[in-house]
PDB file of C-alpha atoms and ligand atoms in Angstrom:
ATOM      1  CA  MET A  17      13.026  -6.219 -12.212  1.00  0.00           C
ATOM      2  CA  GLU A  18      10.274  -4.171 -13.913  1.00  0.00           C
ATOM      3  CA  GLN A  19      10.095  -6.669 -16.794  1.00  0.00           C
ATOM      4  CA  ARG A  20       9.863  -9.655 -14.460  1.00  0.00           C
ATOM      5  CA  LEU A  21       7.126  -7.910 -12.476  1.00  0.00           C
ATOM      6  CA  GLN A  22       5.224  -6.983 -15.660  1.00  0.00           C
ATOM      7  CA  ALA A  23       5.401 -10.611 -16.761  1.00  0.00           C
ATOM      8  CA  ALA A  24       4.128 -11.876 -13.395  1.00  0.00           C
ATOM      9  CA  ILE A  25       1.203  -9.441 -12.985  1.00  0.00           C
ATOM     10  CA  ARG A  26      -1.959 -10.759 -14.684  1.00  0.00           C
ATOM     11  CA  ASN A  27      -4.750  -8.638 -16.088  1.00  0.00           C
ATOM     12  CA  ILE A  28      -8.198 -10.047 -15.294  1.00  0.00           C
ATOM     13  CA  PRO A  29     -10.881  -8.280 -17.377  1.00  0.00           C
ATOM     14  CA  ASP A  30     -14.260  -7.490 -15.790  1.00  0.00           C
ATOM     15  CA  PHE A  31     -13.281  -8.384 -12.221  1.00  0.00           C
ATOM     16  CA  PRO A  32     -14.880  -7.727  -9.751  1.00  0.00           C
ATOM     17  CA  LYS A  33     -17.299  -5.747 -11.963  1.00  0.00           C
ATOM     18  CA  PRO A  34     -17.802  -5.312 -15.730  1.00  0.00           C
ATOM     19  CA  GLY A  35     -15.356  -2.745 -17.146  1.00  0.00           C
ATOM     20  CA  ILE A  36     -12.668  -3.129 -14.437  1.00  0.00           C
ATOM     21  CA  GLN A  37      -9.235  -4.355 -15.565  1.00  0.00           C
ATOM     22  CA  PHE A  38      -8.062  -6.061 -12.381  1.00  0.00           C
ATOM     23  CA  LYS A  39      -4.292  -6.284 -11.857  1.00  0.00           C
ATOM     24  CA  ASP A  40      -3.642  -9.603 -10.134  1.00  0.00           C
ATOM     25  CA  ILE A  41      -0.341  -9.372  -8.268  1.00  0.00           C
ATOM     26  CA  THR A  42      -0.601 -12.789  -6.552  1.00  0.00           C
ATOM     27  CA  PRO A  43       1.789 -14.578  -9.025  1.00  0.00           C
ATOM     28  CA  ILE A  44       4.669 -12.409  -7.725  1.00  0.00           C
ATOM     29  CA  PHE A  45       4.464 -14.334  -4.452  1.00  0.00           C
ATOM     30  CA  LEU A  46       4.642 -17.702  -6.208  1.00  0.00           C
ATOM     31  CA  ASP A  47       8.169 -16.820  -7.368  1.00  0.00           C
ATOM     32  CA  PRO A  48      10.522 -16.610  -4.356  1.00  0.00           C
ATOM     33  CA  GLU A  49      13.367 -14.998  -6.350  1.00  0.00           C
ATOM     34  CA  LEU A  50      11.103 -12.255  -7.674  1.00  0.00           C
ATOM     35  CA  PHE A  51       9.542 -11.754  -4.229  1.00  0.00           C
ATOM     36  CA  ARG A  52      13.012 -11.487  -2.623  1.00  0.00           C
ATOM     37  CA  ASP A  53      14.236  -9.010  -5.262  1.00  0.00           C
ATOM     38  CA  LEU A  54      11.068  -6.933  -4.847  1.00  0.00           C
ATOM     39  CA  VAL A  55      11.590  -6.725  -1.077  1.00  0.00           C
ATOM     40  CA  LYS A  56      15.236  -5.723  -1.511  1.00  0.00           C
ATOM     41  CA  ARG A  57      14.274  -3.083  -4.086  1.00  0.00           C
ATOM     42  CA  PHE A  58      11.695  -1.543  -1.754  1.00  0.00           C
ATOM     43  CA  ALA A  59      14.063  -1.700   1.234  1.00  0.00           C
ATOM     44  CA  GLN A  60      16.722   0.173  -0.766  1.00  0.00           C
ATOM     45  CA  GLU A  61      14.208   2.861  -1.760  1.00  0.00           C
ATOM     46  CA  TYR A  62      12.811   3.216   1.766  1.00  0.00           C
ATOM     47  CA  LYS A  63      16.252   3.698   3.394  1.00  0.00           C
ATOM     48  CA  LYS A  64      16.393   7.236   1.917  1.00  0.00           C
ATOM     49  CA  TYR A  65      13.522   8.216   4.218  1.00  0.00           C
ATOM     50  CA  SER A  66      15.010   6.799   7.465  1.00  0.00           C
ATOM     51  CA  PRO A  67      11.601   5.353   8.373  1.00  0.00           C
ATOM     52  CA  ASP A  68      10.687   4.316  11.918  1.00  0.00           C
ATOM     53  CA  ALA A  69       7.797   2.049  10.798  1.00  0.00           C
ATOM     54  CA  ILE A  70       5.910   0.694   7.786  1.00  0.00           C
ATOM     55  CA  VAL A  71       2.122   0.613   7.831  1.00  0.00           C
ATOM     56  CA  GLY A  72       0.420  -1.870   5.514  1.00  0.00           C
ATOM     57  CA  ILE A  73      -3.129  -1.546   4.256  1.00  0.00           C
ATOM     58  CA  GLU A  74      -5.505  -4.535   4.465  1.00  0.00           C
ATOM     59  CA  SER A  75      -5.232  -6.919   2.803  1.00  0.00           C
ATOM     60  CA  ARG A  76      -2.690  -6.909  -0.011  1.00  0.00           C
ATOM     61  CA  GLY A  77      -0.448  -4.405   1.767  1.00  0.00           C
ATOM     62  CA  TYR A  78       0.276  -7.329   4.119  1.00  0.00           C
ATOM     63  CA  LEU A  79       2.055  -9.359   1.428  1.00  0.00           C
ATOM     64  CA  ALA A  80       5.320  -7.447   0.886  1.00  0.00           C
ATOM     65  CA  GLY A  81       5.006  -4.939   3.782  1.00  0.00           C
ATOM     66  CA  PRO A  82       6.095  -7.236   6.650  1.00  0.00           C
ATOM     67  CA  ALA A  83       9.003  -8.645   4.599  1.00  0.00           C
ATOM     68  CA  ILE A  84      10.284  -5.112   3.856  1.00  0.00           C
ATOM     69  CA  ALA A  85       9.941  -4.145   7.539  1.00  0.00           C
ATOM     70  CA  LEU A  86      11.903  -7.276   8.526  1.00  0.00           C
ATOM     71  CA  GLU A  87      14.630  -6.448   5.978  1.00  0.00           C
ATOM     72  CA  LEU A  88      14.942  -2.933   7.463  1.00  0.00           C
ATOM     73  CA  GLY A  89      14.559  -4.073  11.089  1.00  0.00           C
ATOM     74  CA  ILE A  90      11.598  -1.743  11.770  1.00  0.00           C
ATOM     75  CA  PRO A  91       8.021  -2.386  12.975  1.00  0.00           C
ATOM     76  CA  PHE A  92       5.222  -3.404  10.639  1.00  0.00           C
ATOM     77  CA  VAL A  93       1.848  -1.902  11.605  1.00  0.00           C
ATOM     78  CA  LEU A  94      -1.519  -3.202  10.349  1.00  0.00           C
ATOM     79  CA  ILE A  95      -4.190  -0.808   9.152  1.00  0.00           C
ATOM     80  CA  ARG A  96      -7.509  -2.648   8.963  1.00  0.00           C
ATOM     81  CA  LYS A  97     -11.071  -2.024   7.933  1.00  0.00           C
ATOM     82  CA  LYS A  98     -13.488  -1.199  10.776  1.00  0.00           C
ATOM     83  CA  GLY A  99     -14.141  -3.678  13.566  1.00  0.00           C
ATOM     84  CA  LYS A 100     -11.296  -6.127  12.880  1.00  0.00           C
ATOM     85  CA  LEU A 101      -8.616  -5.014  15.363  1.00  0.00           C
ATOM     86  CA  PRO A 102      -9.060  -6.405  18.886  1.00  0.00           C
ATOM     87  CA  ALA A 103      -7.458  -3.727  21.125  1.00  0.00           C
ATOM     88  CA  LYS A 104      -8.229   0.008  21.450  1.00  0.00           C
ATOM     89  CA  THR A 105      -8.099   1.746  18.053  1.00  0.00           C
ATOM     90  CA  ILE A 106      -7.896   5.148  16.382  1.00  0.00           C
ATOM     91  CA  SER A 107     -10.172   5.410  13.311  1.00  0.00           C
ATOM     92  CA  HIS A 108     -10.530   7.575  10.269  1.00  0.00           C
ATOM     93  CA  THR A 109     -13.668   7.853   8.133  1.00  0.00           C
ATOM     94  CA  TYR A 110     -13.237   8.644   4.446  1.00  0.00           C
ATOM     95  CA  SER A 111     -15.491   9.172   1.435  1.00  0.00           C
ATOM     96  CA  LEU A 112     -16.042   6.638  -1.318  1.00  0.00           C
ATOM     97  CA  GLU A 113     -17.852   7.265  -4.589  1.00  0.00           C
ATOM     98  CA  TYR A 114     -21.013   6.241  -2.720  1.00  0.00           C
ATOM     99  CA  GLY A 115     -21.017   6.495   1.079  1.00  0.00           C
ATOM    100  CA  THR A 116     -18.093   6.231   3.498  1.00  0.00           C
ATOM    101  CA  ASP A 117     -15.619   3.683   4.832  1.00  0.00           C
ATOM    102  CA  VAL A 118     -13.516   3.484   7.996  1.00  0.00           C
ATOM    103  CA  VAL A 119      -9.908   2.399   8.570  1.00  0.00           C
ATOM    104  CA  GLU A 120      -8.423   1.675  11.988  1.00  0.00           C
ATOM    105  CA  VAL A 121      -5.088   1.162  13.717  1.00  0.00           C
ATOM    106  CA  HIS A 122      -4.253   0.093  17.277  1.00  0.00           C
ATOM    107  CA  GLU A 123      -3.728   3.296  19.261  1.00  0.00           C
ATOM    108  CA  ASP A 124      -0.385   2.080  20.670  1.00  0.00           C
ATOM    109  CA  ALA A 125       1.031   0.591  17.432  1.00  0.00           C
ATOM    110  CA  ILE A 126       2.872   3.687  16.121  1.00  0.00           C
ATOM    111  CA  ALA A 127       5.257   5.495  18.479  1.00  0.00           C
ATOM    112  CA  PRO A 128       4.335   9.248  18.410  1.00  0.00           C
ATOM    113  CA  GLY A 129       6.715  11.314  16.275  1.00  0.00           C
ATOM    114  CA  SER A 130       7.532   8.399  13.946  1.00  0.00           C
ATOM    115  CA  LYS A 131       8.415   8.745  10.267  1.00  0.00           C
ATOM    116  CA  VAL A 132       6.079   6.260   8.605  1.00  0.00           C
ATOM    117  CA  ILE A 133       5.939   4.655   5.152  1.00  0.00           C
ATOM    118  CA  VAL A 134       2.448   3.734   3.938  1.00  0.00           C
ATOM    119  CA  HIS A 135       2.636   0.573   1.796  1.00  0.00           C
ATOM    120  CA  ASP A 136      -0.012  -1.103  -0.354  1.00  0.00           C
ATOM    121  CA  ASP A 137      -0.008  -3.335  -3.423  1.00  0.00           C
ATOM    122  CA  LEU A 138      -1.799  -0.940  -5.745  1.00  0.00           C
ATOM    123  CA  LEU A 139      -2.686   2.750  -6.090  1.00  0.00           C
ATOM    124  CA  ALA A 140      -6.014   3.428  -7.841  1.00  0.00           C
ATOM    125  CA  THR A 141      -7.912   6.604  -6.806  1.00  0.00           C
ATOM    126  CA  GLY A 142      -5.680   7.064  -3.744  1.00  0.00           C
ATOM    127  CA  GLY A 143      -8.634   7.215  -1.333  1.00  0.00           C
ATOM    128  CA  THR A 144      -7.463   4.269   0.774  1.00  0.00           C
ATOM    129  CA  ALA A 145      -3.826   5.402   1.048  1.00  0.00           C
ATOM    130  CA  GLU A 146      -4.900   8.998   1.774  1.00  0.00           C
ATOM    131  CA  ALA A 147      -7.077   7.708   4.640  1.00  0.00           C
ATOM    132  CA  ALA A 148      -4.125   5.632   5.931  1.00  0.00           C
ATOM    133  CA  GLY A 149      -1.989   8.812   5.858  1.00  0.00           C
ATOM    134  CA  HIS A 150      -4.610  10.677   7.922  1.00  0.00           C
ATOM    135  CA  LEU A 151      -4.645   7.818  10.401  1.00  0.00           C
ATOM    136  CA  VAL A 152      -0.854   8.053  10.790  1.00  0.00           C
ATOM    137  CA  GLU A 153      -1.242  11.805  11.447  1.00  0.00           C
ATOM    138  CA  LYS A 154      -3.975  11.146  14.041  1.00  0.00           C
ATOM    139  CA  CYS A 155      -1.420   8.927  15.834  1.00  0.00           C
ATOM    140  CA  GLY A 156       0.914  11.950  16.103  1.00  0.00           C
ATOM    141  CA  SER A 157       3.272  10.696  13.380  1.00  0.00           C
ATOM    142  CA  THR A 158       4.221  11.724   9.843  1.00  0.00           C
ATOM    143  CA  PRO A 159       3.676   9.839   6.573  1.00  0.00           C
ATOM    144  CA  VAL A 160       7.002  10.296   4.709  1.00  0.00           C
ATOM    145  CA  LEU A 161       6.258   8.132   1.629  1.00  0.00           C
ATOM    146  CA  PHE A 162       3.337   6.372  -0.053  1.00  0.00           C
ATOM    147  CA  SER A 163       4.628   3.223  -1.732  1.00  0.00           C
ATOM    148  CA  PHE A 164       3.023   0.717  -4.112  1.00  0.00           C
ATOM    149  CA  ILE A 165       3.990  -2.116  -6.410  1.00  0.00           C
ATOM    150  CA  VAL A 166       1.494  -0.913  -9.058  1.00  0.00           C
ATOM    151  CA  GLU A 167       0.010   2.495  -9.874  1.00  0.00           C
ATOM    152  CA  LEU A 168      -2.999   3.052 -12.167  1.00  0.00           C
ATOM    153  CA  ASN A 169      -1.899   6.403 -13.541  1.00  0.00           C
ATOM    154  CA  PHE A 170      -5.181   7.268 -15.293  1.00  0.00           C
ATOM    155  CA  LEU A 171      -6.991   7.541 -11.922  1.00  0.00           C
ATOM    156  CA  ASN A 172      -4.720  10.400 -10.716  1.00  0.00           C
ATOM    157  CA  GLY A 173      -4.238   8.990  -7.201  1.00  0.00           C
ATOM    158  CA  LYS A 174      -0.661  10.256  -7.146  1.00  0.00           C
ATOM    159  CA  GLU A 175      -1.714  13.930  -7.454  1.00  0.00           C
ATOM    160  CA  ARG A 176      -3.958  13.470  -4.448  1.00  0.00           C
ATOM    161  CA  LEU A 177      -1.319  11.783  -2.281  1.00  0.00           C
ATOM    162  CA  GLU A 178       1.536  14.114  -3.201  1.00  0.00           C
ATOM    163  CA  LYS A 179      -0.224  16.890  -1.261  1.00  0.00           C
ATOM    164  CA  VAL A 180       0.758  14.866   1.821  1.00  0.00           C
ATOM    165  CA  ALA A 181       3.992  12.994   0.970  1.00  0.00           C
ATOM    166  CA  PRO A 182       5.948  11.725  -2.071  1.00  0.00           C
ATOM    167  CA  CYS A 183       4.595   8.730  -3.921  1.00  0.00           C
ATOM    168  CA  HIS A 184       6.624   5.763  -5.229  1.00  0.00           C
ATOM    169  CA  SER A 185       5.513   2.857  -7.407  1.00  0.00           C
ATOM    170  CA  ILE A 186       7.507   0.350  -9.460  1.00  0.00           C
ATOM    171  CA  ILE A 187       5.037  -0.431 -12.251  1.00  0.00           C
ATOM    172  CA  THR A 188       2.698   2.133 -13.840  1.00  0.00           C
ATOM    173  CA  TYR A 189      -0.258   1.349 -16.127  1.00  0.00           C
TER     174      TYR A 189
HETATM  175  O1  PRP B  10      -6.569   3.773  -4.470  1.00  0.00           O
HETATM  176  P1  PRP B  10      -7.918   3.230  -4.120  1.00  0.00           P
HETATM  177  O2  PRP B  10      -8.985   3.647  -5.116  1.00  0.00           O
HETATM  178  O3  PRP B  10      -8.323   3.522  -2.709  1.00  0.00           O
HETATM  179  O4  PRP B  10      -7.870   1.642  -4.302  1.00  0.00           O
HETATM  180  C1  PRP B  10      -6.755   0.863  -3.929  1.00  0.00           C
HETATM  181  C2  PRP B  10      -7.137  -0.157  -2.897  1.00  0.00           C
HETATM  182  O5  PRP B  10      -8.055  -1.104  -3.478  1.00  0.00           O
HETATM  183  C3  PRP B  10      -7.534  -2.415  -3.335  1.00  0.00           C
HETATM  184  O6  PRP B  10      -7.971  -3.010  -2.149  1.00  0.00           O
HETATM  185  P2  PRP B  10      -9.441  -3.628  -2.007  1.00  0.00           P
HETATM  186  O7  PRP B  10     -10.412  -2.546  -1.661  1.00  0.00           O
HETATM  187  O8  PRP B  10      -9.729  -4.433  -3.238  1.00  0.00           O
HETATM  188  O9  PRP B  10      -9.293  -4.535  -0.705  1.00  0.00           O
HETATM  189  P3  PRP B  10      -8.483  -5.917  -0.456  1.00  0.00           P
HETATM  190  O10 PRP B  10      -6.990  -5.625  -0.574  1.00  0.00           O
HETATM  191  O11 PRP B  10      -8.835  -6.270   0.951  1.00  0.00           O
HETATM  192  O12 PRP B  10      -8.935  -6.917  -1.478  1.00  0.00           O
HETATM  193  C4  PRP B  10      -6.032  -2.212  -3.262  1.00  0.00           C
HETATM  194  O13 PRP B  10      -5.372  -3.313  -2.665  1.00  0.00           O
HETATM  195  C5  PRP B  10      -5.907  -0.953  -2.458  1.00  0.00           C
HETATM  196  O14 PRP B  10      -5.948  -1.190  -1.057  1.00  0.00           O
HETATM  197  N1  ADE B  11      -7.795  -2.360 -11.158  1.00  0.00           N
HETATM  198  C1  ADE B  11      -7.436  -2.855  -9.982  1.00  0.00           C
HETATM  199  N2  ADE B  11      -6.700  -3.984  -9.914  1.00  0.00           N
HETATM  200  C2  ADE B  11      -6.352  -4.502  -8.710  1.00  0.00           C
HETATM  201  N3  ADE B  11      -6.687  -3.957  -7.543  1.00  0.00           N
HETATM  202  C3  ADE B  11      -7.408  -2.825  -7.551  1.00  0.00           C
HETATM  203  N4  ADE B  11      -7.872  -2.035  -6.564  1.00  0.00           N
HETATM  204  C4  ADE B  11      -8.535  -1.013  -7.110  1.00  0.00           C
HETATM  205  N5  ADE B  11      -8.528  -1.093  -8.460  1.00  0.00           N
HETATM  206  C5  ADE B  11      -7.815  -2.226  -8.762  1.00  0.00           C
END
């Protein structure tokens, strides 16, 4: 599984800015067998946490997240950037290198007291996933796992997230 994922993930140098090595995960979803095996692998891992819901982070957390939720028979909840969700929301503002950003969730999307898995495609600095975790807490629920396909180890996002909940990723660079 790891080898097939490594082979599918492309490195795009200098995207979206000079010096960034962008990990393009989109080829995984061109290969239905690999996609199916990835979903089953995540579902197996997630079962240990008896989750009540999976939250996915816009936008690439929406690729595998809903398929894993379907496999486990639990809700998939969208976390979006500010101003995109139509009904009443709960928001969380977090710091970026320069300035701030805001993530939102529908206020009625997560049943209070839920055990929630936060899923995204890739962990870099951990700022986005940490903010998603805070949002889950603001909804009266508990993040029980942060889960990614890819982790960029040299950015130390894991250290930051592990203060809140364990962190799982399949491929590490
Ligand atoms: O760990 P962090 O430093 O917070 O970075 C990781 C986030 O960055 C990427 O999303 P991006 O901001 O490119 O948005 P997109 O998925 O909508 O393209 C990635 O999909 C994660 O959501
Ligand atoms: N290097 C990277 N590749 C893909 N997505 C990212 N998001 C943040 N850093 C990234």
